[in-house]
CSV table of C-alpha atoms in Angstrom, one decimal:
chain,number,residue,atom,x,y,z
Y,18,THR,CA,6.2,-149.3,142.4
Y,19,TYR,CA,6.8,-153.0,141.9
Y,20,PRO,CA,9.0,-154.9,144.3
Y,21,GLU,CA,12.0,-156.9,143.2
Y,22,SER,CA,10.3,-160.1,144.3
Y,23,SER,CA,7.4,-161.3,146.3
Y,24,GLN,CA,5.8,-164.4,147.9
Y,25,HIS,CA,2.0,-165.0,148.2
Y,26,GLY,CA,-0.5,-167.3,149.9
Y,27,GLY,CA,-4.2,-167.3,150.3
Y,28,ILE,CA,-7.4,-169.2,150.8
Y,29,THR,CA,-11.0,-168.8,149.4
Y,30,LEU,CA,-14.1,-170.2,151.2
Y,31,SER,CA,-17.7,-170.3,150.0
Y,32,CYS,CA,-20.7,-171.6,151.7
Y,33,LEU,CA,-24.6,-171.5,151.9
Y,34,PRO,CA,-25.3,-171.0,155.6
Y,35,PHE,CA,-29.0,-170.5,154.9
Y,36,ASP,CA,-31.4,-171.0,152.1
Y,37,LYS,CA,-31.0,-168.2,149.5
Y,38,LEU,CA,-27.9,-166.8,151.3
Y,39,MET,CA,-24.5,-167.2,149.7
Y,40,LEU,CA,-21.2,-166.2,151.5
Y,41,SER,CA,-17.7,-166.1,150.1
Y,42,GLY,CA,-14.5,-164.9,151.7
Y,43,ASP,CA,-10.9,-164.5,150.7
Y,44,LEU,CA,-7.8,-164.2,152.9
Y,45,ALA,CA,-4.4,-163.5,151.4
Y,46,GLY,CA,-0.9,-162.6,152.6
Y,47,SER,CA,2.1,-161.2,150.8
Y,48,GLU,CA,5.8,-160.7,151.5
Y,49,THR,CA,7.8,-158.4,149.3
Y,50,GLN,CA,11.6,-158.1,149.0
Y,51,ASP,CA,13.0,-154.7,148.0
Y,52,SER,CA,15.1,-152.0,149.7
Y,53,ASP,CA,12.7,-152.6,152.6
Y,54,ASP,CA,11.0,-156.0,153.2
Y,55,HIS,CA,7.3,-155.7,153.9
Y,56,GLY,CA,4.5,-158.2,154.7
Y,57,ASP,CA,0.8,-157.6,155.0
Y,58,LEU,CA,-2.7,-159.2,154.7
Y,59,ALA,CA,-5.8,-158.7,152.7
Y,60,ALA,CA,-9.4,-159.9,153.5
Y,61,ARG,CA,-12.6,-159.7,151.6
Y,62,LEU,CA,-16.2,-160.9,152.4
Y,63,ARG,CA,-19.0,-161.1,149.9
Y,64,LEU,CA,-22.7,-161.8,150.7
Y,65,ASP,CA,-25.6,-162.4,148.3
Y,66,TYR,CA,-29.2,-162.8,149.5
Y,67,LEU,CA,-31.9,-163.8,147.0
Y,68,PRO,CA,-35.3,-163.5,148.7
Y,69,THR,CA,-37.1,-164.0,145.4
Y,70,GLN,CA,-36.1,-164.9,141.8
Y,71,LYS,CA,-36.4,-161.3,140.8
Y,72,LEU,CA,-34.7,-159.6,143.8
Y,73,THR,CA,-31.0,-159.8,145.0
Y,74,PHE,CA,-29.2,-158.0,147.8
Y,75,ASN,CA,-25.4,-157.9,147.9
Y,76,THR,CA,-22.7,-156.7,150.3
Y,77,ASP,CA,-19.0,-156.5,149.8
Y,78,LEU,CA,-16.5,-155.7,152.6
Y,79,LEU,CA,-12.8,-155.5,152.2
Y,80,ASN,CA,-9.6,-154.6,154.0
Y,81,LEU,CA,-6.3,-154.4,152.0
Y,82,GLY,CA,-3.3,-153.8,154.2
Y,83,THR,CA,-1.0,-150.8,153.5
Y,84,ASN,CA,1.9,-153.0,152.5
Y,85,TYR,CA,-0.1,-155.8,150.8
Y,86,PHE,CA,0.8,-156.7,147.2
Y,87,ASP,CA,-1.4,-158.9,145.1
Y,88,GLY,CA,1.4,-159.8,142.6
Y,89,THR,CA,-0.2,-157.8,139.8
Y,90,ASP,CA,-1.1,-154.3,140.7
Y,91,PRO,CA,0.6,-152.2,143.4
Y,92,GLU,CA,-2.5,-150.0,143.6
Y,93,VAL,CA,-4.5,-152.8,145.2
Y,94,SER,CA,-3.5,-152.0,148.7
Y,95,ASP,CA,-4.2,-149.5,151.6
Y,96,ARG,CA,-7.9,-149.6,151.2
Y,97,ARG,CA,-10.7,-150.4,153.7
Y,98,GLY,CA,-14.4,-150.1,153.0
Y,99,GLY,CA,-17.5,-151.7,151.7
Y,100,GLU,CA,-20.7,-151.4,149.8
Y,101,ALA,CA,-24.3,-152.6,149.8
Y,102,GLY,CA,-26.5,-152.9,146.7
Y,103,MET,CA,-29.6,-154.5,145.1
Y,104,LEU,CA,-30.7,-155.9,141.8
Y,105,TYR,CA,-34.3,-156.1,140.7
Y,106,ARG,CA,-35.1,-158.1,137.6
Y,107,TRP,CA,-38.3,-156.7,136.4
Y,108,ASN,CA,-38.5,-159.2,133.5
Y,109,LYS,CA,-36.1,-161.0,131.2
Y,110,SER,CA,-35.2,-157.7,129.4
Y,111,TRP,CA,-35.0,-155.1,132.2
Y,112,THR,CA,-33.0,-154.9,135.4
Y,113,LEU,CA,-32.8,-152.1,138.0
Y,114,GLU,CA,-29.7,-151.8,140.2
Y,115,ALA,CA,-28.6,-149.5,143.0
Y,116,GLY,CA,-25.9,-149.3,145.6
Y,117,ILE,CA,-24.0,-147.2,148.2
Y,118,GLY,CA,-20.5,-147.5,149.4
Y,119,GLU,CA,-17.5,-146.0,151.2
Y,120,VAL,CA,-13.7,-146.6,150.8
Y,121,ARG,CA,-10.8,-145.0,152.7
Y,122,ASP,CA,-7.0,-145.2,152.7
Y,123,ASN,CA,-4.2,-144.5,155.2
Y,124,LEU,CA,-4.9,-147.7,157.2
Y,125,ASP,CA,-1.6,-147.4,159.1
Y,126,GLY,CA,-2.1,-143.8,160.0
Y,127,GLN,CA,1.3,-142.8,158.6
Y,128,GLU,CA,-0.1,-140.1,156.2
Y,129,GLU,CA,-1.2,-136.7,157.5
Y,130,ASP,CA,-4.6,-137.0,155.8
Y,131,THR,CA,-7.0,-139.8,155.3
Y,132,LEU,CA,-8.9,-139.9,152.0
Y,133,VAL,CA,-12.6,-141.1,152.2
Y,134,VAL,CA,-14.7,-141.5,149.1
Y,135,ASP,CA,-18.5,-142.1,149.4
Y,136,TYR,CA,-20.5,-143.1,146.4
Y,137,ARG,CA,-24.1,-143.8,145.4
Y,138,SER,CA,-25.4,-145.3,142.2
Y,139,VAL,CA,-28.6,-146.2,140.4
Y,140,GLY,CA,-28.9,-147.8,137.0
Y,141,LEU,CA,-31.0,-149.6,134.5
Y,142,ARG,CA,-29.9,-152.5,132.2
Y,143,THR,CA,-31.8,-153.8,129.2
Y,144,THR,CA,-31.5,-156.5,126.6
Y,145,ALA,CA,-34.7,-155.5,124.8
Y,146,LEU,CA,-32.9,-154.7,121.6
Y,147,PRO,CA,-31.8,-157.8,119.6
Y,148,ARG,CA,-28.3,-159.1,120.0
Y,149,SER,CA,-27.4,-156.2,122.4
Y,150,SER,CA,-27.1,-155.2,126.1
Y,151,LEU,CA,-27.3,-151.5,127.2
Y,152,THR,CA,-26.7,-150.2,130.7
Y,153,ALA,CA,-27.2,-146.6,131.9
Y,154,LYS,CA,-26.0,-145.8,135.5
Y,155,LEU,CA,-25.8,-142.6,137.4
Y,156,HIS,CA,-23.1,-142.2,140.0
Y,157,ASN,CA,-22.8,-139.5,142.7
Y,158,LEU,CA,-19.4,-139.3,144.5
Y,159,GLU,CA,-18.1,-137.1,147.4
Y,160,VAL,CA,-14.6,-136.9,148.8
Y,161,SER,CA,-13.5,-136.0,152.4
Y,162,ASP,CA,-11.4,-133.1,151.2
Y,163,ASP,CA,-12.6,-129.7,150.0
Y,164,SER,CA,-13.2,-130.7,146.4
Y,165,ASP,CA,-16.7,-130.5,144.9
Y,166,ASP,CA,-18.9,-133.6,144.6
Y,167,ALA,CA,-19.2,-135.2,141.1
Y,168,THR,CA,-22.0,-136.8,139.2
Y,169,LEU,CA,-21.1,-139.2,136.4
Y,170,LEU,CA,-23.3,-140.9,133.9
Y,171,GLU,CA,-22.0,-144.3,132.8
Y,172,LEU,CA,-23.1,-145.9,129.6
Y,173,ARG,CA,-22.2,-149.5,128.7
Y,174,LEU,CA,-23.0,-151.1,125.3
Y,175,ARG,CA,-22.4,-154.6,124.1
Y,176,ILE,CA,-23.6,-155.6,120.7
Y,177,ALA,CA,-23.0,-158.6,118.5
Y,178,PRO,CA,-23.9,-157.5,115.0
Y,179,VAL,CA,-22.8,-160.7,113.4
Y,180,ARG,CA,-21.8,-164.1,114.6
Y,181,ASN,CA,-18.4,-164.3,116.4
Y,182,ILE,CA,-18.0,-160.5,116.5
Y,183,SER,CA,-18.8,-158.5,119.6
Y,184,VAL,CA,-18.4,-154.7,120.2
Y,185,TYR,CA,-18.1,-153.4,123.7
Y,186,GLY,CA,-18.1,-149.7,124.7
Y,187,GLN,CA,-18.0,-147.9,128.1
Y,188,ILE,CA,-18.5,-144.1,128.4
Y,189,PHE,CA,-18.4,-141.8,131.4
Y,190,MET,CA,-19.8,-138.3,131.1
Y,191,GLY,CA,-20.2,-135.6,133.7
Y,192,GLY,CA,-18.1,-134.0,136.4
Y,193,ASP,CA,-14.3,-134.6,136.9
Y,194,LEU,CA,-13.5,-135.8,140.4
Y,195,GLU,CA,-9.8,-135.2,141.1
Y,196,ILE,CA,-8.5,-137.4,144.0
Y,197,GLU,CA,-5.0,-136.3,144.7
Y,198,GLU,CA,-4.0,-137.2,141.2
Y,199,ASP,CA,-5.2,-140.7,141.8
Y,200,ASN,CA,-8.1,-141.4,139.5
Y,201,ARG,CA,-7.7,-145.2,140.1
Y,202,PHE,CA,-8.7,-145.0,143.8
Y,203,LEU,CA,-11.7,-147.2,143.3
Y,204,SER,CA,-11.3,-149.1,140.0
Y,205,PRO,CA,-8.7,-151.7,141.1
Y,206,LEU,CA,-11.1,-152.9,143.8
Y,207,ARG,CA,-13.7,-154.2,141.4
Y,208,LEU,CA,-16.6,-153.2,143.6
Y,209,ARG,CA,-19.9,-154.0,141.9
Y,210,ASN,CA,-21.5,-150.6,142.4
Y,211,ALA,CA,-18.5,-148.2,142.2
Y,212,PRO,CA,-17.6,-146.4,139.0
Y,213,ARG,CA,-14.5,-147.7,137.2
Y,214,SER,CA,-13.5,-144.1,136.2
Y,215,LEU,CA,-13.6,-140.9,138.2
Y,216,ASN,CA,-13.6,-138.5,135.3
Y,217,PRO,CA,-15.1,-138.3,131.8
Y,218,SER,CA,-13.6,-141.1,129.6
Y,219,GLN,CA,-14.5,-143.8,127.1
Y,220,TYR,CA,-13.3,-147.2,126.2
Y,221,TRP,CA,-14.1,-149.4,123.1
Y,222,THR,CA,-13.1,-152.9,122.1
Y,223,VAL,CA,-14.0,-155.4,119.4
């Protein structure tokens, strides 16, 4: 739920400590006013290493306090985890990408159970077709509770049939991973290798 009011502050830092290595970090704090006043912190660190023009390794670490509020989405809180991934640009038209990650909740230990989601992904992106971009990515997810693992196929299509008009579509097909009725467990975090949806769905826009 949204608080009655809130105050926010933060800082972002970026640097190039070594050749071909990029680091960026965010530190933010929030204070909310409601029936109970709460304050908490959020921190995030991103690393990108480019050993060659074709190969990139990336890492994303985050810690969002249980009572943190980013001012927009109350779901962006009570998460800790990270991921590591890679991109290989075979040529101008084809890119291979892969990654693994883990995210958990219940950072303050107040809940009886802690939910842990592990995911792995591998995908291929192409711009070989004129005026279009197509991505196919396979995700495998497992949860710390007794539910079965799920495998999702993600398809993303962007096409510009004529000038000034672009069509974008995103489709998820496969298993349905129920996470305590919270299918937005990963999507608000905007992790590069995590699926945006945890069940079959589709989205289109022009």
